[in-house]
Coordinates of C-alpha atoms in Angstrom, one line a residue:
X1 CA 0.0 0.0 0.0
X2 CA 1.3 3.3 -0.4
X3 CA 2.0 6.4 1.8
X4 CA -1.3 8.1 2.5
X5 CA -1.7 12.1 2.4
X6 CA -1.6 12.2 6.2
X7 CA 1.4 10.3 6.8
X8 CA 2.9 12.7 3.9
X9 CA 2.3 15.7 5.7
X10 CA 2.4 14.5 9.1
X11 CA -1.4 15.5 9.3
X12 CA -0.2 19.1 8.5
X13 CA 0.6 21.4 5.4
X14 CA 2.8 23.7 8.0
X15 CA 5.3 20.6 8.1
X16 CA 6.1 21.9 4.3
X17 CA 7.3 24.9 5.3
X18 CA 7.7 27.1 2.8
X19 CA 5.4 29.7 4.1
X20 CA 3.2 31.8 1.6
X21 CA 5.3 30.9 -1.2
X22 CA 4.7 27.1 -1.5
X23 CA 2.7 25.8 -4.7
X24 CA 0.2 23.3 -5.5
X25 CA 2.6 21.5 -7.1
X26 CA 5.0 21.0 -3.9
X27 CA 1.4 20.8 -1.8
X28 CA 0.7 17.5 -4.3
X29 CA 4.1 16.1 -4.8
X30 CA 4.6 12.1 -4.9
X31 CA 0.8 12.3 -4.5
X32 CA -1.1 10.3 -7.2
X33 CA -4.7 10.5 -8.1
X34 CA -5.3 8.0 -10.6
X35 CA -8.9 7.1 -10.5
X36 CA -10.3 10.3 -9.4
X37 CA -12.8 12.9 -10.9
X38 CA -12.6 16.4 -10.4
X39 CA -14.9 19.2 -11.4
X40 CA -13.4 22.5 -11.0
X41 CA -15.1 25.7 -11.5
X42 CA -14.0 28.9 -12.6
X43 CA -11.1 27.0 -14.8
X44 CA -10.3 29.5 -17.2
X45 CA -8.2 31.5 -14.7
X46 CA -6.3 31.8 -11.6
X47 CA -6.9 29.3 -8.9
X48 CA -9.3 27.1 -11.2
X49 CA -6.6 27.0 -13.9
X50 CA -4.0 25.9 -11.3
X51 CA -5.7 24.0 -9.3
X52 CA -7.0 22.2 -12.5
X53 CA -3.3 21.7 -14.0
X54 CA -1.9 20.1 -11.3
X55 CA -5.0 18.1 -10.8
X56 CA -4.5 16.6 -13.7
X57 CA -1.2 16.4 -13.6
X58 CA -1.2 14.1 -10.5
X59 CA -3.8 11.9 -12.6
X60 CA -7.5 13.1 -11.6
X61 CA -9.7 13.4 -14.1
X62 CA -10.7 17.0 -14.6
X63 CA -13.8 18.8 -15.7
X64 CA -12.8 22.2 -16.5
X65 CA -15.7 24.6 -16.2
X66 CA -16.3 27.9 -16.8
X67 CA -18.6 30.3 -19.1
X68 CA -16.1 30.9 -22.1
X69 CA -15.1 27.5 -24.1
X70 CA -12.6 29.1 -26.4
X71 CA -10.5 30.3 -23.1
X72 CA -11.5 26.4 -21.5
X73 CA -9.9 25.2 -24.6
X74 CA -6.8 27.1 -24.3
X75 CA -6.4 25.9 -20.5
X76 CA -6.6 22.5 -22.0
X77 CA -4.1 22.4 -24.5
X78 CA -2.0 24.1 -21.7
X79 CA -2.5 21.3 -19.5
X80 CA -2.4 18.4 -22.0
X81 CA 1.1 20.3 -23.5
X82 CA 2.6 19.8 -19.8
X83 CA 0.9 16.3 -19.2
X84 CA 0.6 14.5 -22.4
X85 CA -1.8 11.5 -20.9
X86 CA -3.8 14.3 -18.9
X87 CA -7.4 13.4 -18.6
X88 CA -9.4 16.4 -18.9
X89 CA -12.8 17.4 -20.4
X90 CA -14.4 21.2 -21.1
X91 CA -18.2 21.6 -20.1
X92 CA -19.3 24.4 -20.5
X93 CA -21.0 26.4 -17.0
X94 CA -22.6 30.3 -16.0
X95 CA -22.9 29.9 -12.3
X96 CA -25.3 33.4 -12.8
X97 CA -27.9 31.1 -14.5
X98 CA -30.0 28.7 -12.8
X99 CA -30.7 27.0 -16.2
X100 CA -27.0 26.2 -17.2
X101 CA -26.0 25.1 -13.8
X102 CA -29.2 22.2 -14.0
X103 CA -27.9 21.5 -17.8
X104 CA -24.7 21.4 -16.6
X105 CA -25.3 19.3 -13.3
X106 CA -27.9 16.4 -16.1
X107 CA -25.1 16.7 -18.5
X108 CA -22.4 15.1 -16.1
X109 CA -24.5 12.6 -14.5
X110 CA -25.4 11.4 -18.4
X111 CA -21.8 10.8 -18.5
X112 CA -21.5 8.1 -16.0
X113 CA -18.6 9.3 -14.0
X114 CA -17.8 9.4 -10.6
X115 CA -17.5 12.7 -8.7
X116 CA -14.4 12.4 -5.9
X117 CA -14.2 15.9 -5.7
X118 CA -16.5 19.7 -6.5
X119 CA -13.9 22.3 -6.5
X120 CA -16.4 25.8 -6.0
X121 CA -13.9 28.3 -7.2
X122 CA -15.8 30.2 -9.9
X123 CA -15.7 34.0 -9.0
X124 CA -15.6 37.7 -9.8
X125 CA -15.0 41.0 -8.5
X126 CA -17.7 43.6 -9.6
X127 CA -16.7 47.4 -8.7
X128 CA -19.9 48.4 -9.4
X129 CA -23.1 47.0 -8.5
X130 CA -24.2 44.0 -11.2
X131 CA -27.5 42.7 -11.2
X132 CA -27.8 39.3 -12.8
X133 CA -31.2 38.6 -14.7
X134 CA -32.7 37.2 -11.7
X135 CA -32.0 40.9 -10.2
X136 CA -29.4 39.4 -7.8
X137 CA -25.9 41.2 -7.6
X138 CA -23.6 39.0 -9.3
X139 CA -21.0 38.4 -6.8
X140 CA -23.8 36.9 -4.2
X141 CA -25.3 35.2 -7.2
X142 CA -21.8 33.2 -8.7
X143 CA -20.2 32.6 -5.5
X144 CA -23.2 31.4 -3.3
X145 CA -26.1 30.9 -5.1
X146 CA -24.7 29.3 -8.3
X147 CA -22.2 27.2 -6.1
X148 CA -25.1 26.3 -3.7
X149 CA -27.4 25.0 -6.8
X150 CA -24.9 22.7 -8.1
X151 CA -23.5 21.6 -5.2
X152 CA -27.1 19.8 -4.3
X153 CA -27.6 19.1 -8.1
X154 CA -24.8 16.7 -7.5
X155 CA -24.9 15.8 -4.1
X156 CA -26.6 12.3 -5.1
X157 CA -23.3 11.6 -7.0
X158 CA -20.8 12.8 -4.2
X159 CA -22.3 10.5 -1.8
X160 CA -22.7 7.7 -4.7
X161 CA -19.1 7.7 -5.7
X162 CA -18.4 7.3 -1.7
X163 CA -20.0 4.5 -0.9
X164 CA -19.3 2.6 -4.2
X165 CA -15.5 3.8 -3.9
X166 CA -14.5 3.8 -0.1
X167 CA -13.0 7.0 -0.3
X168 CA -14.0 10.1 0.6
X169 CA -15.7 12.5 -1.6
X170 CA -15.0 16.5 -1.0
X171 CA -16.7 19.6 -1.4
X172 CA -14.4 22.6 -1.6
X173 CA -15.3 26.3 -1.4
X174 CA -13.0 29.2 -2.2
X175 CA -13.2 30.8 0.6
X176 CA -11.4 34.3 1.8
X177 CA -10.0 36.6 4.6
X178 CA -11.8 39.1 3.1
X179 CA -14.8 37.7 4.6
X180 CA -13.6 39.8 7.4
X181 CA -14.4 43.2 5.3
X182 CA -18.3 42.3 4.5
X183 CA -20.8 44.8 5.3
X184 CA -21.7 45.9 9.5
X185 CA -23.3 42.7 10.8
X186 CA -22.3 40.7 8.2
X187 CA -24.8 39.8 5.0
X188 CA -26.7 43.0 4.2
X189 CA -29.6 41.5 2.1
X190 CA -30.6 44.5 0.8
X191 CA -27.2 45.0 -0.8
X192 CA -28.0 42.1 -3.0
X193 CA -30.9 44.0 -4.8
X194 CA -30.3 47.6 -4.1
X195 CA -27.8 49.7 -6.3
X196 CA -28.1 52.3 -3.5
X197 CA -26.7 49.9 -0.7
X198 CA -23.8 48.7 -2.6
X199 CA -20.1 48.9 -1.6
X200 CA -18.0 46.3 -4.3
X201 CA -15.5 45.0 -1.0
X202 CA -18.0 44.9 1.5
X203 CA -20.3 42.4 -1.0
X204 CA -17.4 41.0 -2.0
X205 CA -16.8 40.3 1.3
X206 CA -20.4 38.9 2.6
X207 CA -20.9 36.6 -0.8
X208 CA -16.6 34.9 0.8
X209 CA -19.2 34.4 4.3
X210 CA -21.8 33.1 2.4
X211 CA -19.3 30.2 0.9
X212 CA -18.0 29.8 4.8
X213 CA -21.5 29.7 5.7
X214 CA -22.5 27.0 3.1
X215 CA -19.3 25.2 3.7
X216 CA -20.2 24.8 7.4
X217 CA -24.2 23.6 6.8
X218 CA -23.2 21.3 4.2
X219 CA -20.5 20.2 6.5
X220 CA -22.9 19.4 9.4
X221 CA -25.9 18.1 7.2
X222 CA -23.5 15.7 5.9
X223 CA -22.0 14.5 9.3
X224 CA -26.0 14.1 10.4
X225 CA -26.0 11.5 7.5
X226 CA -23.1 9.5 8.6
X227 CA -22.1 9.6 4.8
X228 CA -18.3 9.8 3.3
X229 CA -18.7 13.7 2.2
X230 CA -17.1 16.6 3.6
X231 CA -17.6 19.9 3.1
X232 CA -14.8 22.5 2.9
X233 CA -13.8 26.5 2.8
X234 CA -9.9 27.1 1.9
X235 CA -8.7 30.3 2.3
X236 CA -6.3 31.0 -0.6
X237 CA -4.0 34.0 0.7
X238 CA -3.8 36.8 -1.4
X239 CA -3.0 35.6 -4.7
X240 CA -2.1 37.0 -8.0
X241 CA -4.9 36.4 -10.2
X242 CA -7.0 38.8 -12.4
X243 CA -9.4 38.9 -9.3
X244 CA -6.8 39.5 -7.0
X245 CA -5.5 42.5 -8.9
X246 CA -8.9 44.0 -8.9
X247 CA -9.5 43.4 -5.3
X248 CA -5.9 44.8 -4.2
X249 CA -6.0 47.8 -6.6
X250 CA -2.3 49.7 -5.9
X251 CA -2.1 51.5 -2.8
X252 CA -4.6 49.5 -0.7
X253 CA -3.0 47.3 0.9
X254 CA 0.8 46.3 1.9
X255 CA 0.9 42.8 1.5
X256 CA 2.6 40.7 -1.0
X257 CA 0.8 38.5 -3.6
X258 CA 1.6 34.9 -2.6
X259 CA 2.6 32.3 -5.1
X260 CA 0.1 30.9 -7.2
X261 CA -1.8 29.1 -5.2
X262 CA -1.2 28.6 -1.4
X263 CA -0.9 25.7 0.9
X264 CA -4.7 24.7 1.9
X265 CA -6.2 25.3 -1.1
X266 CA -4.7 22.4 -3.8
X267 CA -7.3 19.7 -2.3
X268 CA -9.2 21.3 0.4
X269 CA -7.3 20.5 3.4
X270 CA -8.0 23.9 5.9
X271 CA -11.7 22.2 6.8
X272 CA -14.8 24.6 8.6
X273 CA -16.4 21.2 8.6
X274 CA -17.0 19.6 12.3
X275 CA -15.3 16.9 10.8
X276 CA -11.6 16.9 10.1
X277 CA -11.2 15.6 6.6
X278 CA -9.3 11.6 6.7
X279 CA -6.5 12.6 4.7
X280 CA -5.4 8.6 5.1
X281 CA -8.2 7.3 2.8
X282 CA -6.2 8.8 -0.4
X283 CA -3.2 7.1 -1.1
X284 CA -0.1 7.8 -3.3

């Protein structure tokens, strides 16, 4: 048998070392994941993109989704030019729109696959107040709503894939520190359909403790069950992504952009669940 994730990192990513600057790639070294499925959202850039390439990489086969195809399709050729055998598929998803996220959610279970892991990652920064055509401000509408829908779309085929596999099936949100900056009190609901209410960090902010907040139900509904799910929030550090530079516009803030991405975010491991994820059931 071969060394499990815990007894790689002695139960904990610190052991690394490496601080803000270690990758995915060093996060996932000697790791294989052969036999897995992956969707990640928000592929086309930043932490999807990443997270996605070294996913495949280690062997997982990826679902790379995101609204645009024709930037999918470059990510893929990217991947499969690093990692010739890389097993990775493009469908096609607009977390803003109840109706693709259903298509897309029918669409995969039609394709018979497992589902080992949901990778939430799909996000946006809007400076200005964006309603969606369900009148919901897009940031609350791709990063909790969107993520929420297809996350029980596919529930049935998380908790499948765990009983019929033995290993653990994972739910990851992108979480954020910048939770930490949402509006007085928290959610302001009437930010989410009120131009006049509207500040771009602060709702930025509350959709990162919506995620937290959905990470942490799911987590406990889950454990209620007794099933093989968990649910997760990572908290990515400040990275350098197209998001990132929009959220730390020059001359708001003093820290440095990490390397692309962090320690906790490759596969989930900082957990908000009550139920510390069993890094032994993967094995490498």
């Amino acid at each position: 048998m071969g060394q499990s994730i815990g007894t790689l990192f002695g139960g904990n990513l610190n052991s690394l070392g490496g601080g803000t600057s270690i990758t995915a790639d060093e996060v996932t070294k000697n790791l294989s994941l052969n036999g897995l499925t992956a969707i990640v959202t928000g592929a086309s850039s930043g932490l999807g993109k990443e997270c996605a390439r070294v996913l495949a990489k280690r062997g997982a086969y990826v679902i790379l989704a995101a609204r645009r195809v024709s930037v999918l399709e470059e990510v893929k050729a990217l991947i499969t030019a690093e990692t010739p055998n890389a097993k990775v598929e493009i469908m096609p998803l607009d977390l803003c729109d109840m109706k693709s996220v259903h298509q897309f959610a029918e669409e995969y279970k039609r394709k018979n696959l497992p589902l080992n892991l949901l990778m939430n990652n799909g996000g946006i920064f809007a400076k200005h107040f964006t309603p969606t055509a369900d009148g919901i401000e897009v940031m609350w509408m791709t990063h909790v709503v969107g993520h929420y829908a297809l996350t029980m779309c596919l529930m049935d085929k998380l908790k499948e894939t765990a009983a019929q596999s033995g290993v653990e099936s994972r739910i990851v949100f992108t979480g954020s520190e910048a939770h930490r900056v949402a509006y007085e009190g928290g959610i302001n609901f009437d930010a989410l359909t009120d131009p006049s209410k509207y500040t771009a960090y602060q709702a930025y902010g509350q959709s990162k403790i919506g995620d937290i907040l959905l990470a942490k139900m799911i987590g406990e509904q889950l454990k209620a069950e007794g099933v093989n799910v968990v649910a997760n929030a990572a908290h990515p550090g400040a990275v350098k992504t197209s998001l990132g530079k929009n959220f730390f516009e020059k001359g708001t803030t003093g820290k440095k952009f990490c390397t692309l991405p962090v320690k906790g975010y490759a596969y989930g491991f900082r957990s908000t669940s009550n139920r510390t994820p069993d890094l032994s059931t993967l094995e490498t």
